[in-house]
mmCIF file of C-alpha atoms in Angstrom:
data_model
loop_
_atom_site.group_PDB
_atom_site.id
_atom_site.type_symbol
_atom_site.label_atom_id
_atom_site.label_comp_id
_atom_site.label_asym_id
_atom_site.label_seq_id
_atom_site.Cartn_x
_atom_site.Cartn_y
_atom_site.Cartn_z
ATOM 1 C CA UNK A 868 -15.659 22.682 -31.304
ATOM 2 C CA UNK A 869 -14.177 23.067 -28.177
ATOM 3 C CA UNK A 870 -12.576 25.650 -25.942
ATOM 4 C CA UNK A 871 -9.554 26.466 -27.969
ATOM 5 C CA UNK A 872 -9.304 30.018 -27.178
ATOM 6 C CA UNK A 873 -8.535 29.920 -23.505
ATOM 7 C CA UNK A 874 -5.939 27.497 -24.440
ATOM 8 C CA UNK A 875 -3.570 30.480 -25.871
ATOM 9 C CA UNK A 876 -2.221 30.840 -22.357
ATOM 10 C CA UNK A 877 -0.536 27.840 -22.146
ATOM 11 C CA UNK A 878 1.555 28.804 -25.669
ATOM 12 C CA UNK A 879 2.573 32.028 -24.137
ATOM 13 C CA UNK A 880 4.596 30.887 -21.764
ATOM 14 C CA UNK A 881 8.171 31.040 -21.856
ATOM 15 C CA UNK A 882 8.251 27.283 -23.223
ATOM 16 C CA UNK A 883 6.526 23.983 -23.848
ATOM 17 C CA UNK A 884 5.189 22.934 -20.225
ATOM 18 C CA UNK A 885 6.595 20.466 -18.440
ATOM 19 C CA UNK A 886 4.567 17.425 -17.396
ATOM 20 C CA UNK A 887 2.075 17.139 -14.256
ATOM 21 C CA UNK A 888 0.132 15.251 -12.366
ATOM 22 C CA UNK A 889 -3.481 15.320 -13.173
ATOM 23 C CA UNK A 890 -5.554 17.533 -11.019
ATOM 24 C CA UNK A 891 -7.741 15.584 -8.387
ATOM 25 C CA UNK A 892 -11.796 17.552 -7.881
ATOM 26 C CA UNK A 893 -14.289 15.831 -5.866
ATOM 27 C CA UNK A 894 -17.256 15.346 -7.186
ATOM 28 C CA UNK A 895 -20.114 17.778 -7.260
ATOM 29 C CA UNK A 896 -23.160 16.705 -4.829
ATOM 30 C CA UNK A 897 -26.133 18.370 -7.572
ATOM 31 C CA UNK A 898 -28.787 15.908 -8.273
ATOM 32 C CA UNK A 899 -29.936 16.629 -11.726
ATOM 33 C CA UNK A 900 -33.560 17.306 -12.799
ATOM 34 C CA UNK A 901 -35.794 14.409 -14.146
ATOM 35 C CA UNK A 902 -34.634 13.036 -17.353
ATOM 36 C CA UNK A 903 -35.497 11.186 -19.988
ATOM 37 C CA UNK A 904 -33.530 7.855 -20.208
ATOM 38 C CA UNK A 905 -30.192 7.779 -22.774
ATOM 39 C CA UNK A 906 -30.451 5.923 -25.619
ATOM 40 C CA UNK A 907 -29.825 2.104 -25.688
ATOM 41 C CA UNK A 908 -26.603 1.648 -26.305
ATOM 42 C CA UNK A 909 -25.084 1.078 -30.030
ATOM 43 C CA UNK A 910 -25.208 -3.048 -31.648
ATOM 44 C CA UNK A 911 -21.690 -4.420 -31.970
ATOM 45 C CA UNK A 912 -19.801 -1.599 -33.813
ATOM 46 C CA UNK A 913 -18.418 -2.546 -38.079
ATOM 47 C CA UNK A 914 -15.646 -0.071 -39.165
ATOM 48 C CA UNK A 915 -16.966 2.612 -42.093
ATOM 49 C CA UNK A 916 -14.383 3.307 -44.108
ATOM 50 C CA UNK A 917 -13.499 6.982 -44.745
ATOM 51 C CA UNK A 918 -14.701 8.439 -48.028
ATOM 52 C CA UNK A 919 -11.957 8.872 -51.051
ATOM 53 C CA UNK A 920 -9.962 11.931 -51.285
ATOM 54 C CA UNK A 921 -11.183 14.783 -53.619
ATOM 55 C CA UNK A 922 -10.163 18.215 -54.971
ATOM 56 C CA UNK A 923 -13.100 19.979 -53.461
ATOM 57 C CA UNK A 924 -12.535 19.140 -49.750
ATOM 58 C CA UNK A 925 -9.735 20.802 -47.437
ATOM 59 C CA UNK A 926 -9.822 17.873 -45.524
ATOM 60 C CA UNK A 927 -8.494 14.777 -46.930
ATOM 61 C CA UNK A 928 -8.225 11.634 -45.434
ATOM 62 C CA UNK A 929 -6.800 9.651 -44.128
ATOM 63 C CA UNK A 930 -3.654 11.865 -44.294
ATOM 64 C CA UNK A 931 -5.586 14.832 -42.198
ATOM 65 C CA UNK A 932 -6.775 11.918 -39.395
ATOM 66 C CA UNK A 933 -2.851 12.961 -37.828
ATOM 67 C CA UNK A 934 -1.324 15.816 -36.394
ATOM 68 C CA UNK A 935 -0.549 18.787 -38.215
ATOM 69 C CA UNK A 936 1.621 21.549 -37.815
ATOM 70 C CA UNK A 937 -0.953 24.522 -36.645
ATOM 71 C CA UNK A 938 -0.580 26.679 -33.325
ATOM 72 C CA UNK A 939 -3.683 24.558 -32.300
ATOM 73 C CA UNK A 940 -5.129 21.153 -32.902
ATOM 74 C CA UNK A 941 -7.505 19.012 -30.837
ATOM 75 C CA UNK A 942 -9.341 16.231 -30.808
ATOM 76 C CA UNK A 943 -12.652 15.522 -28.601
ATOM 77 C CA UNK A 944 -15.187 12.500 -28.446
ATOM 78 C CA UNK A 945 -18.101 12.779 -26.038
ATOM 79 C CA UNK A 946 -20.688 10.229 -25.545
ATOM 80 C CA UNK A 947 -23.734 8.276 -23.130
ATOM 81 C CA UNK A 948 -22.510 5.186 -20.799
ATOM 82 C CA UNK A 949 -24.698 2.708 -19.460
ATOM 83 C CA UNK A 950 -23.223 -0.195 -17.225
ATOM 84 C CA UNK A 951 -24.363 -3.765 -16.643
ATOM 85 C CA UNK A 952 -26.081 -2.389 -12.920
ATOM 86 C CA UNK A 953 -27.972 0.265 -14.389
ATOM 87 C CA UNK A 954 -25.721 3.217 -13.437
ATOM 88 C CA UNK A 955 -25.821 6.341 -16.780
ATOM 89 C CA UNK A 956 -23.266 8.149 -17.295
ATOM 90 C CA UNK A 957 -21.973 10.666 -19.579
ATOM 91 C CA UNK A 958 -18.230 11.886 -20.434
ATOM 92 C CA UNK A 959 -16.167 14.275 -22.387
ATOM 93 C CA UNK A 960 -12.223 13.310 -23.318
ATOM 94 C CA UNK A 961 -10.367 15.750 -25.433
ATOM 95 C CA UNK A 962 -6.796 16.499 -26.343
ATOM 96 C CA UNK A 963 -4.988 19.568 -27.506
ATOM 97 C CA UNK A 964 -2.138 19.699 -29.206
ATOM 98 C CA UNK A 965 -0.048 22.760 -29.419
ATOM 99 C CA UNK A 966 2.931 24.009 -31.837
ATOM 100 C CA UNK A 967 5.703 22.260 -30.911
ATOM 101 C CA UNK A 968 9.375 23.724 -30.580
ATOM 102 C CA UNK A 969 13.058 21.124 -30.578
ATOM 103 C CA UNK A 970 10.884 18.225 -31.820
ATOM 104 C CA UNK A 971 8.682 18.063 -28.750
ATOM 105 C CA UNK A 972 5.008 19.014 -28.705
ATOM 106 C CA UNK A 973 3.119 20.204 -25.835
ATOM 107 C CA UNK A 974 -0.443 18.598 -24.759
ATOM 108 C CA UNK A 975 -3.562 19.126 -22.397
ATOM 109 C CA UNK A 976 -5.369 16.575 -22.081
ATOM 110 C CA UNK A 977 -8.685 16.969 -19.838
ATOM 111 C CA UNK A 978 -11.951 14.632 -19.181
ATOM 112 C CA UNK A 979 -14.695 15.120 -17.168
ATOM 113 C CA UNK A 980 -17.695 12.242 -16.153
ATOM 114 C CA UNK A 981 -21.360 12.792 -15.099
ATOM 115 C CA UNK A 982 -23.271 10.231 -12.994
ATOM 116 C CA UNK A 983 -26.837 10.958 -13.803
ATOM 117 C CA UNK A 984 -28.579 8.570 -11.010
ATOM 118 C CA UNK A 985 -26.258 10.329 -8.265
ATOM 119 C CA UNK A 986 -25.971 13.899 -9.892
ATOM 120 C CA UNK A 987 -21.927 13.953 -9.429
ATOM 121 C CA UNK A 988 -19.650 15.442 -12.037
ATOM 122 C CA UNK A 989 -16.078 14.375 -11.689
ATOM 123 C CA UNK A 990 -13.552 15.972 -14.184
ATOM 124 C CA UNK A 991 -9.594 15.650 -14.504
ATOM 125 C CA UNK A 992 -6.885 17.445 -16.771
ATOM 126 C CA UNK A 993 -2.978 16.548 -16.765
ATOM 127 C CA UNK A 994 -0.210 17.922 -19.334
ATOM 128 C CA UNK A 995 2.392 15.941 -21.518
ATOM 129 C CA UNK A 996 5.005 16.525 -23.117
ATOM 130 C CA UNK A 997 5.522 13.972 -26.585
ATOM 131 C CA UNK A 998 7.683 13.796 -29.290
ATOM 132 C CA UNK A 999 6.745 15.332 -32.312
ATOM 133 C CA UNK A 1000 4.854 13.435 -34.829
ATOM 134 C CA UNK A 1001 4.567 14.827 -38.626
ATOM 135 C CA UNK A 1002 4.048 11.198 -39.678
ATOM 136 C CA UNK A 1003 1.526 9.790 -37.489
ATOM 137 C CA UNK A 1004 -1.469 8.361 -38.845
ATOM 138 C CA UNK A 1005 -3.781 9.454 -36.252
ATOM 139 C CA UNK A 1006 -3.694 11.337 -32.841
ATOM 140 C CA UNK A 1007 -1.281 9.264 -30.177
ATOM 141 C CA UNK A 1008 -0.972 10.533 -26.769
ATOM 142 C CA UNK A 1009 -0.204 8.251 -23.483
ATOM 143 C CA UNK A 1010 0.881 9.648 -20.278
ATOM 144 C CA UNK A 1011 0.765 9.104 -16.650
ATOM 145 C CA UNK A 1012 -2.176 6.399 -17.679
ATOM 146 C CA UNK A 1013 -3.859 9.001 -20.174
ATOM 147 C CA UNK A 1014 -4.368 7.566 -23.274
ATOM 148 C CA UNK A 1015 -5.860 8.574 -26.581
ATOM 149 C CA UNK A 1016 -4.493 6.804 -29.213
ATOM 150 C CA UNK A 1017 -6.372 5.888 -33.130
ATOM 151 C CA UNK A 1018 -7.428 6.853 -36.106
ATOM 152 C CA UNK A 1019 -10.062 6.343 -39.312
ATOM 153 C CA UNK A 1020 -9.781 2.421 -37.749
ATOM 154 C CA UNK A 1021 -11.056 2.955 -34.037
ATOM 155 C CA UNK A 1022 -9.983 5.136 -31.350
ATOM 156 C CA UNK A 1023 -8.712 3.742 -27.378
ATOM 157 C CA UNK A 1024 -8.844 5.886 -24.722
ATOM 158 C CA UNK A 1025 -8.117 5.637 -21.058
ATOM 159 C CA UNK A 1026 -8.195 8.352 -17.964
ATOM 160 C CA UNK A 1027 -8.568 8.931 -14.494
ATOM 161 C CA UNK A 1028 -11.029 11.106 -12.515
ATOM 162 C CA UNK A 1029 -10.695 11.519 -8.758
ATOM 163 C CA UNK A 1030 -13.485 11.400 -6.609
ATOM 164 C CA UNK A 1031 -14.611 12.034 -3.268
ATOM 165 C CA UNK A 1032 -14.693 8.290 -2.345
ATOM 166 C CA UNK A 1033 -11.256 7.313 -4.482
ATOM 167 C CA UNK A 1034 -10.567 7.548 -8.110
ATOM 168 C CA UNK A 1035 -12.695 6.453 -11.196
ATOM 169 C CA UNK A 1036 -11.441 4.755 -14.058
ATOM 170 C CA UNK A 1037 -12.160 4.359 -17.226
ATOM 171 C CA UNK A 1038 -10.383 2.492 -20.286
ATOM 172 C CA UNK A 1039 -13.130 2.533 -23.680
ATOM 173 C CA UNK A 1040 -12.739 1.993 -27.692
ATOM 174 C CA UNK A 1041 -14.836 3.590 -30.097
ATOM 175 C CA UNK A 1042 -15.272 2.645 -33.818
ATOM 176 C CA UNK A 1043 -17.097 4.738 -36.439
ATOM 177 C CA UNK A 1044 -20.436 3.742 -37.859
ATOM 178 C CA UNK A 1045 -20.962 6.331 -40.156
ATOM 179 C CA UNK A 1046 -18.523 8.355 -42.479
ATOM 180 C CA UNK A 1047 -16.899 11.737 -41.366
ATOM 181 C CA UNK A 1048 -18.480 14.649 -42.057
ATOM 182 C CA UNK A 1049 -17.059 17.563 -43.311
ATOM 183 C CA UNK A 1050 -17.971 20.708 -41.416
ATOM 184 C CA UNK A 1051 -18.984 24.210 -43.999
ATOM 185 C CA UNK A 1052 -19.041 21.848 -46.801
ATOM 186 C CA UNK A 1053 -15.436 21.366 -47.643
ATOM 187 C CA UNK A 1054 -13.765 21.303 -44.026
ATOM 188 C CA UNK A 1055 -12.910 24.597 -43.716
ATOM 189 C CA UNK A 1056 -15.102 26.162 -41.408
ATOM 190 C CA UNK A 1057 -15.377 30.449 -41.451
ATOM 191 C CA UNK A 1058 -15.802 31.814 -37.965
ATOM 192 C CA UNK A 1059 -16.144 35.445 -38.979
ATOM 193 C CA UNK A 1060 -13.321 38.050 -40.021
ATOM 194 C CA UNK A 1061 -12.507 39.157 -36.548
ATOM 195 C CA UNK A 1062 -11.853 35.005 -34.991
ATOM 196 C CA UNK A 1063 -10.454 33.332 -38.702
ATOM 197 C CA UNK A 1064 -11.376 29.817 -40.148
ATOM 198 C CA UNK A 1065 -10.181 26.215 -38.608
ATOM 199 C CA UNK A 1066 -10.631 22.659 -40.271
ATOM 200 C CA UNK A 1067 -12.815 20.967 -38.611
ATOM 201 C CA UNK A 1068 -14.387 17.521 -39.603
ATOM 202 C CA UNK A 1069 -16.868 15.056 -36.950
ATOM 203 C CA UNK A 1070 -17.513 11.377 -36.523
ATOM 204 C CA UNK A 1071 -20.625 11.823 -35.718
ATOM 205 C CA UNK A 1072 -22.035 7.995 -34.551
ATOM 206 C CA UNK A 1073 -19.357 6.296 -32.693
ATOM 207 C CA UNK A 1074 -19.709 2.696 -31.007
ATOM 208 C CA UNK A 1075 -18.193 3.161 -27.903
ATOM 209 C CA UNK A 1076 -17.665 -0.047 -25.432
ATOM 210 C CA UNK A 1077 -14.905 -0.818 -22.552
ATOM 211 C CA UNK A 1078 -15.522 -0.333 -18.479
ATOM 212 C CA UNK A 1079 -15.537 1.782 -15.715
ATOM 213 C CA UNK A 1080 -14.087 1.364 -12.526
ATOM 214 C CA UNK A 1081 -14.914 2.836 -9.133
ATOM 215 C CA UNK A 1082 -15.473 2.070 -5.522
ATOM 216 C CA UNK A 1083 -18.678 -0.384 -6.358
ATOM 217 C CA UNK A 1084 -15.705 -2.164 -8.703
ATOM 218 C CA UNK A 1085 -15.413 -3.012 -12.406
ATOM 219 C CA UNK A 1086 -18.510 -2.725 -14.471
ATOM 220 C CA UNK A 1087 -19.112 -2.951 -18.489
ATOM 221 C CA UNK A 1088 -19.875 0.105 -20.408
ATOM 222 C CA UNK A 1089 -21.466 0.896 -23.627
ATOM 223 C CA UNK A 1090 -22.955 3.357 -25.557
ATOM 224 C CA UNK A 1091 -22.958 6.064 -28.492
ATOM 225 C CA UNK A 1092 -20.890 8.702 -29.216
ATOM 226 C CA UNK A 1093 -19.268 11.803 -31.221
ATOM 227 C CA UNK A 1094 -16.040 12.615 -31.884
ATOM 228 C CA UNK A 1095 -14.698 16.487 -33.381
ATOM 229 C CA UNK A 1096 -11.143 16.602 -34.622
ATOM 230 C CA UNK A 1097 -9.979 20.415 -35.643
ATOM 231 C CA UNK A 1098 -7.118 22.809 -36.400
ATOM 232 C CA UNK A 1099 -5.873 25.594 -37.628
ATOM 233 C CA UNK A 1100 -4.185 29.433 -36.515
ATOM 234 C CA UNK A 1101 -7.466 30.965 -34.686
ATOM 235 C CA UNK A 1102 -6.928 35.097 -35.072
ATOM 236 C CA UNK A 1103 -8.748 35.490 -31.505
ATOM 237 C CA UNK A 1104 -8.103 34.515 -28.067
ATOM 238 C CA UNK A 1105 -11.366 35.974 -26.545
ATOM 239 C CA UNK A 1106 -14.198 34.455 -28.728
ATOM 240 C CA UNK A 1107 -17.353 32.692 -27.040
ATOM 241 C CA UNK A 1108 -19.758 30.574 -28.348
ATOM 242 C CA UNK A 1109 -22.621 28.246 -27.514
ATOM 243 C CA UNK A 1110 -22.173 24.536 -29.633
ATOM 244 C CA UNK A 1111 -23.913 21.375 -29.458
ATOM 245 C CA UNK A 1112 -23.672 17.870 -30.797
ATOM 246 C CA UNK A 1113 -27.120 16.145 -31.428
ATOM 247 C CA UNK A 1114 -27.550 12.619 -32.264
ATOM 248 C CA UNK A 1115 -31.785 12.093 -32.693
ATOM 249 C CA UNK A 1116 -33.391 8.682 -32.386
ATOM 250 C CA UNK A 1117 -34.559 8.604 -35.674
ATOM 251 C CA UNK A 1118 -31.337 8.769 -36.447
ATOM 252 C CA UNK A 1119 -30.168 11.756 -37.970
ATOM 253 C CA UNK A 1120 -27.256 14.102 -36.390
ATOM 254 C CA UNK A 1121 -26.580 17.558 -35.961
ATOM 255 C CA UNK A 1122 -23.979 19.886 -34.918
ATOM 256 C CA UNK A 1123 -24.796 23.655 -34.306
ATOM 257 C CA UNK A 1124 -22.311 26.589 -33.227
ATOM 258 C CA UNK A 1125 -22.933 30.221 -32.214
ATOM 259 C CA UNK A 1126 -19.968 32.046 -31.870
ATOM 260 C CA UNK A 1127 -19.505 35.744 -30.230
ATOM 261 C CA UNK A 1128 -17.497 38.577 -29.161
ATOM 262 C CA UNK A 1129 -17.792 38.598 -24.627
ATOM 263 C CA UNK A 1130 -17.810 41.939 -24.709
ATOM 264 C CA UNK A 1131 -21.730 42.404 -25.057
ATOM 265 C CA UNK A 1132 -22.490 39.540 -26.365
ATOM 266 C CA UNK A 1133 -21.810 40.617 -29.894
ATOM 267 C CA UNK A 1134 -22.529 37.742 -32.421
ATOM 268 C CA UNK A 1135 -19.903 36.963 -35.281
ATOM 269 C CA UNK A 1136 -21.091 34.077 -36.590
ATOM 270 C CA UNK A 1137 -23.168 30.394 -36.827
ATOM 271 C CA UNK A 1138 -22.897 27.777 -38.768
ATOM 272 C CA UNK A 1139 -24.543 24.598 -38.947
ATOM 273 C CA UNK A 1140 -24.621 21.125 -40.073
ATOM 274 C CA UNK A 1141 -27.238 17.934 -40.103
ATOM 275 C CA UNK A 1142 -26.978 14.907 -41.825
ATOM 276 C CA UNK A 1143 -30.254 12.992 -42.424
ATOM 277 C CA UNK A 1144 -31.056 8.858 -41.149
ATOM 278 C CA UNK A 1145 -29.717 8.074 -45.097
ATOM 279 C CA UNK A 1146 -26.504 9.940 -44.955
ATOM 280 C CA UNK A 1147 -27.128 13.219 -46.967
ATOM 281 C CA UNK A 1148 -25.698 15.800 -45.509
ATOM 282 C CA UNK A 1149 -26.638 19.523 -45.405
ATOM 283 C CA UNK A 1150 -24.735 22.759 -44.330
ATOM 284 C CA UNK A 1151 -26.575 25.506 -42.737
ATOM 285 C CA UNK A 1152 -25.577 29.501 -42.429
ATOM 286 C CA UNK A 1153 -26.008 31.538 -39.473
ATOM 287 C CA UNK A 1154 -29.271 32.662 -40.848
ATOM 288 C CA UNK A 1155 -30.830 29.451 -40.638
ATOM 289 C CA UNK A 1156 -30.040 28.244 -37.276
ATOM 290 C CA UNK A 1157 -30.876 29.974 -33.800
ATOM 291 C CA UNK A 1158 -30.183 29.233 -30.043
ATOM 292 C CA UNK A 1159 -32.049 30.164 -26.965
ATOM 293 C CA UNK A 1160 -30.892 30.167 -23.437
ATOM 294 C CA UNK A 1161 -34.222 29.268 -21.580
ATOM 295 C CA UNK A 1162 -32.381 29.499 -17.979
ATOM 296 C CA UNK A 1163 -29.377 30.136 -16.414
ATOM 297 C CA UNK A 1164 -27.108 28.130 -13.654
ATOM 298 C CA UNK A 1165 -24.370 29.987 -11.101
ATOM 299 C CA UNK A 1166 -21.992 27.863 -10.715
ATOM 300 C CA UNK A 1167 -21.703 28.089 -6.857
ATOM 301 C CA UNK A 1168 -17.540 27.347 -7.205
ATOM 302 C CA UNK A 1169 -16.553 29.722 -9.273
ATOM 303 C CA UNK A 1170 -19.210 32.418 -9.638
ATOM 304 C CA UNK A 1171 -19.780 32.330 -13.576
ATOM 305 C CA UNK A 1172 -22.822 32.027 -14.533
ATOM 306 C CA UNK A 1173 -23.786 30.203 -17.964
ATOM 307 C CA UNK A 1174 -27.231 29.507 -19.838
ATOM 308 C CA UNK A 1175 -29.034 25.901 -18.673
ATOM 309 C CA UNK A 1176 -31.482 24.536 -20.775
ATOM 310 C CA UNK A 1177 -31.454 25.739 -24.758
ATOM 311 C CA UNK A 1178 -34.043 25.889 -27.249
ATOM 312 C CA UNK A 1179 -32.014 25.028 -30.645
ATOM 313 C CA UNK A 1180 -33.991 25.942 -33.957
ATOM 314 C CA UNK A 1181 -32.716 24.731 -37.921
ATOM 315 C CA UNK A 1182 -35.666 26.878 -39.767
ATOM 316 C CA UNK A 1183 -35.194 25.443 -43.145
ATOM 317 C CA UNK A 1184 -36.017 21.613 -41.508
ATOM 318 C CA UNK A 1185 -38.792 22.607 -39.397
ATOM 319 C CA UNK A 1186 -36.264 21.598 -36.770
ATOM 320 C CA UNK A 1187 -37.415 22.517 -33.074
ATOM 321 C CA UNK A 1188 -35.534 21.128 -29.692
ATOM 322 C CA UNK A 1189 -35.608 21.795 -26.651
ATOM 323 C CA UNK A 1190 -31.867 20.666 -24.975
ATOM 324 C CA UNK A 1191 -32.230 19.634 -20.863
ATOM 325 C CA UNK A 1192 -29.095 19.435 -18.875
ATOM 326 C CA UNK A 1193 -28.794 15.704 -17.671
ATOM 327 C CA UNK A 1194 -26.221 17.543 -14.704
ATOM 328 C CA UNK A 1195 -26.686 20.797 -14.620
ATOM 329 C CA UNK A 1196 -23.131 20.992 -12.558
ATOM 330 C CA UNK A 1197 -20.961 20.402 -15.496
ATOM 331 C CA UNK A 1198 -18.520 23.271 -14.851
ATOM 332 C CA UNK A 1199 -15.187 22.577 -15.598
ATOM 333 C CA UNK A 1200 -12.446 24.438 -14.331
ATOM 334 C CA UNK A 1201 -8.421 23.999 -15.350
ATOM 335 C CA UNK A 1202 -6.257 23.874 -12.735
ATOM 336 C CA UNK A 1203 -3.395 24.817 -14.932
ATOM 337 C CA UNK A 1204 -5.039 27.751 -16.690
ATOM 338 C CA UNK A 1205 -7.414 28.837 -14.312
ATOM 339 C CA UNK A 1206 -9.814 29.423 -16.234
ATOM 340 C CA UNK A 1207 -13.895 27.457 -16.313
ATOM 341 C CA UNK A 1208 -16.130 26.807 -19.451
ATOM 342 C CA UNK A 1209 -19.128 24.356 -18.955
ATOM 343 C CA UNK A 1210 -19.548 21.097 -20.635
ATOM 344 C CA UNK A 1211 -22.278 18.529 -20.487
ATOM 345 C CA UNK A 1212 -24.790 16.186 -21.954
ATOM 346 C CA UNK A 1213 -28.264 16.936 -22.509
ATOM 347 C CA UNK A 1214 -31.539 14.830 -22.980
ATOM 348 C CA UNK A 1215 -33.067 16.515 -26.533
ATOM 349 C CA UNK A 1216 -37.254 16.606 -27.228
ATOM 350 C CA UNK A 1217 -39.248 18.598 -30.151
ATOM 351 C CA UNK A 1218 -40.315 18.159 -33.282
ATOM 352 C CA UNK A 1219 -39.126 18.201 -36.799
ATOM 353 C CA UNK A 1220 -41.881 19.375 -38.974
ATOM 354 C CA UNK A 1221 -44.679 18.964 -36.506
ATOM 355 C CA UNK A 1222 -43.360 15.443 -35.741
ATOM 356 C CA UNK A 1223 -42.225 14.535 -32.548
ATOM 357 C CA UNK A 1224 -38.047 13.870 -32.042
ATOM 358 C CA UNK A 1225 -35.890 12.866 -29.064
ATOM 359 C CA UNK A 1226 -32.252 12.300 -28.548
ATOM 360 C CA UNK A 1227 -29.046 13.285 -26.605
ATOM 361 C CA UNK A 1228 -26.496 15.433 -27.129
ATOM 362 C CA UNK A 1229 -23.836 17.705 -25.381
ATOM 363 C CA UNK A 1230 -23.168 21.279 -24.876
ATOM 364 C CA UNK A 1231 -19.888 23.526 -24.830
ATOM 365 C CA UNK A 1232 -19.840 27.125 -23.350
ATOM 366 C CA UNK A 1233 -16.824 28.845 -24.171
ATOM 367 C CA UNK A 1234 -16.581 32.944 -22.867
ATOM 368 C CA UNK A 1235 -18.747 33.309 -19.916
ATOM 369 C CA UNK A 1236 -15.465 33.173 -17.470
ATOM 370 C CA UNK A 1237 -14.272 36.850 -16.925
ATOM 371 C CA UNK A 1238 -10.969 35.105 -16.560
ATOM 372 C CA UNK A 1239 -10.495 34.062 -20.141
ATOM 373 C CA UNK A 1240 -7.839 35.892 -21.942
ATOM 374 C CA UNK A 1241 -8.613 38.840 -24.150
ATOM 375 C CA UNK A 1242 -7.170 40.010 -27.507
ATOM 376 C CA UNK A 1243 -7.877 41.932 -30.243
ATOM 377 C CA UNK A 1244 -8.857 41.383 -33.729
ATOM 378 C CA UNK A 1245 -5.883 40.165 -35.800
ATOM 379 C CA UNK A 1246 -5.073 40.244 -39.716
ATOM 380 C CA UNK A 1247 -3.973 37.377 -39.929
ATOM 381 C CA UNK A 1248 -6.029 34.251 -41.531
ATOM 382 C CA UNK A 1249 -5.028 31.049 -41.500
#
């Protein structure tokens, strides 16, 4: 999940946008609260294969691992860093892909990067235009040094954050550890009549390895992460929601979405899913999962303000967390569509039955920017 909806904008203009430089944002000088430490980072990474296709999924692989052709299509990996000087860091990457027209396709990328000893949050967008690829095996995007290129295989990526002090690179591979999972059971995800249905399938453990590079110079980087790839014809431009990805030391992963209507905070729908430390898997209605704001943060550039710190509830597992923003200033704010949503990692404690659980994860707020476009309901379903 990610935030599709105030991406509309850019398909209503009056054509595929031309490409641009990547915006340049200094950092932000927050130090975050006292954390607990990410996880070590993930032994030398073996491909998993992606399961067979079958008739009960909507997602099949690896033909859905490419492009399709939808009005919206994205894919996002977010994960925990750790150099070889002790800096921790955490980043989101994600590119969307919209309908293309005349055999070109239109794309946004946009990345962001916490420092968690320092408290700075750097975060970068640019736009592309690419050639139009029915056939492609996987996503494949490269411009102006932006890269996200891979598939069922192992993923590259490569972007540039400016800071403050100069810019901060970073060039990292990921490969899959555990099978995709298929999000409401079959791929096909239900937000709710009034905001439609996407596909929507996760890797949820990803090896990630490469390096960083900043003023203090190269450095290796490793760690875990999570990668989302979904699509489809979304029948609202103004929906919210709060979703996390949560991977738990004891190794079991969850993803959680709450998604609602801005104007009061109406709820539409929630869906969940957790896969246990064995691999079984287990979908979850909005009935069965809950979260609670237990703060709030103003963002002191733009004004917005968004819940900080979340208590996250699965009733049916006995599942309790409490989610703690590793940098609480993890606004980001497009340049090109002017419009801010906050995303950010989190250090994760509770207890799962009365047993004690910790982790990391990251959170997406989509809808608590006045700016985002509105729209109506629409008939129309994917």
């Amino acid at each position: 999940m990610i935030a599709v909806a105030i991406l509309f904008t850019i398909g209503c203009s009056s054509g595929p946008p031309a490409q641009a430089p990547a915006s340049e944002l200094a950092p932000s000088p927050v130090v975050p609260p006292t954390q607990t430490p990410a996880p070590t980072p993930t032994p030398e990474p073996s491909p998993v294969e992606s399961p067979p296709p079958s008739s009960t999924t909507a997602v099949v692989f690896p033909e859905d691992e490419g492009p399709h052709d939808t009005p919206i299509e994205w894919w996002y990996f977010n994960g925990m860093l750790r150099d070889d000087a002790g800096g921790e860091y955490s980043y989101h990457f994600v590119t969307f892909q919209l309908e293309g027209t005349s055999g070109v396709t239109p794309h946004l990328l946009q990345a962001t990067l916490g420092d968690h000893r320092s408290g700075a949050h750097y975060d970068a967008e640019t736009l592309a235009l690419a050639p139009t690829q029915p056939e492609a095996a996987g996503v494949d995007i490269a411009t102006g040094g932006w890269i996200m290129r891979g598939g069922p295989d192992g993923y590259d990526m490569g972007f540039q954050l400016i800071g403050a002090d100069g810019p901060v690179d970073l060039e990292l591979s990921a490969v899959s550890q555990r099978e995709p999972v298929l999000h409401g059971g079959n791929g096909l995800v239900d937000m709710g009549p009034e905001a439609g249905s996407t596909y929507y399938y996760s890797r949820t453990r990803l090896a990630v390895s490469g390096w960083i590079e900043d003023t203090g110079g190269r450095r290796e980087v490793s760690g875990p992460g999570w990668m989302d790839h979904q699509w489809g014809d979304i029948t609202r431009t103004d929906i919210g929601w709060d979703w996390s990805s949560i991977q738990l030391d004891d190794g079991s992963d969850l993803m959680v979405a709450v998604i609602w209507d801005p104007d009061g905070h109406r709820h539409l729908a929630g869906h969940g899913t957790y896969r246990e430390p064995d691999g079984d898997v287990t979908h979850y209605d909005e009935d069965d999962i809950s979260i609670t704001s237990l703060g709030t943060w103003e963002s002191p550039e733009t004004g917005v303000e968004y819940p900080s710190a979340w208590r996250v509830e699965v009733a049916p597992l006995g599942l309790d967390l409490e989610l703690t923003p590793y940098v609480e200033q993890s606004e980001f704010t497009s340049e090109f569509i002017k419009v801010s949503y906050w995303e950010g990692a989190v250090s994760v404690t509770g207890q799962r039955e009365g047993q004690p659980v910790t982790g990391w994860g990251f959170v997406e707020l989509v809808g608590y920017d006045p700016n985002q476009p509105q729209s109506g309901p629409s008939p129309q379903q994917p």
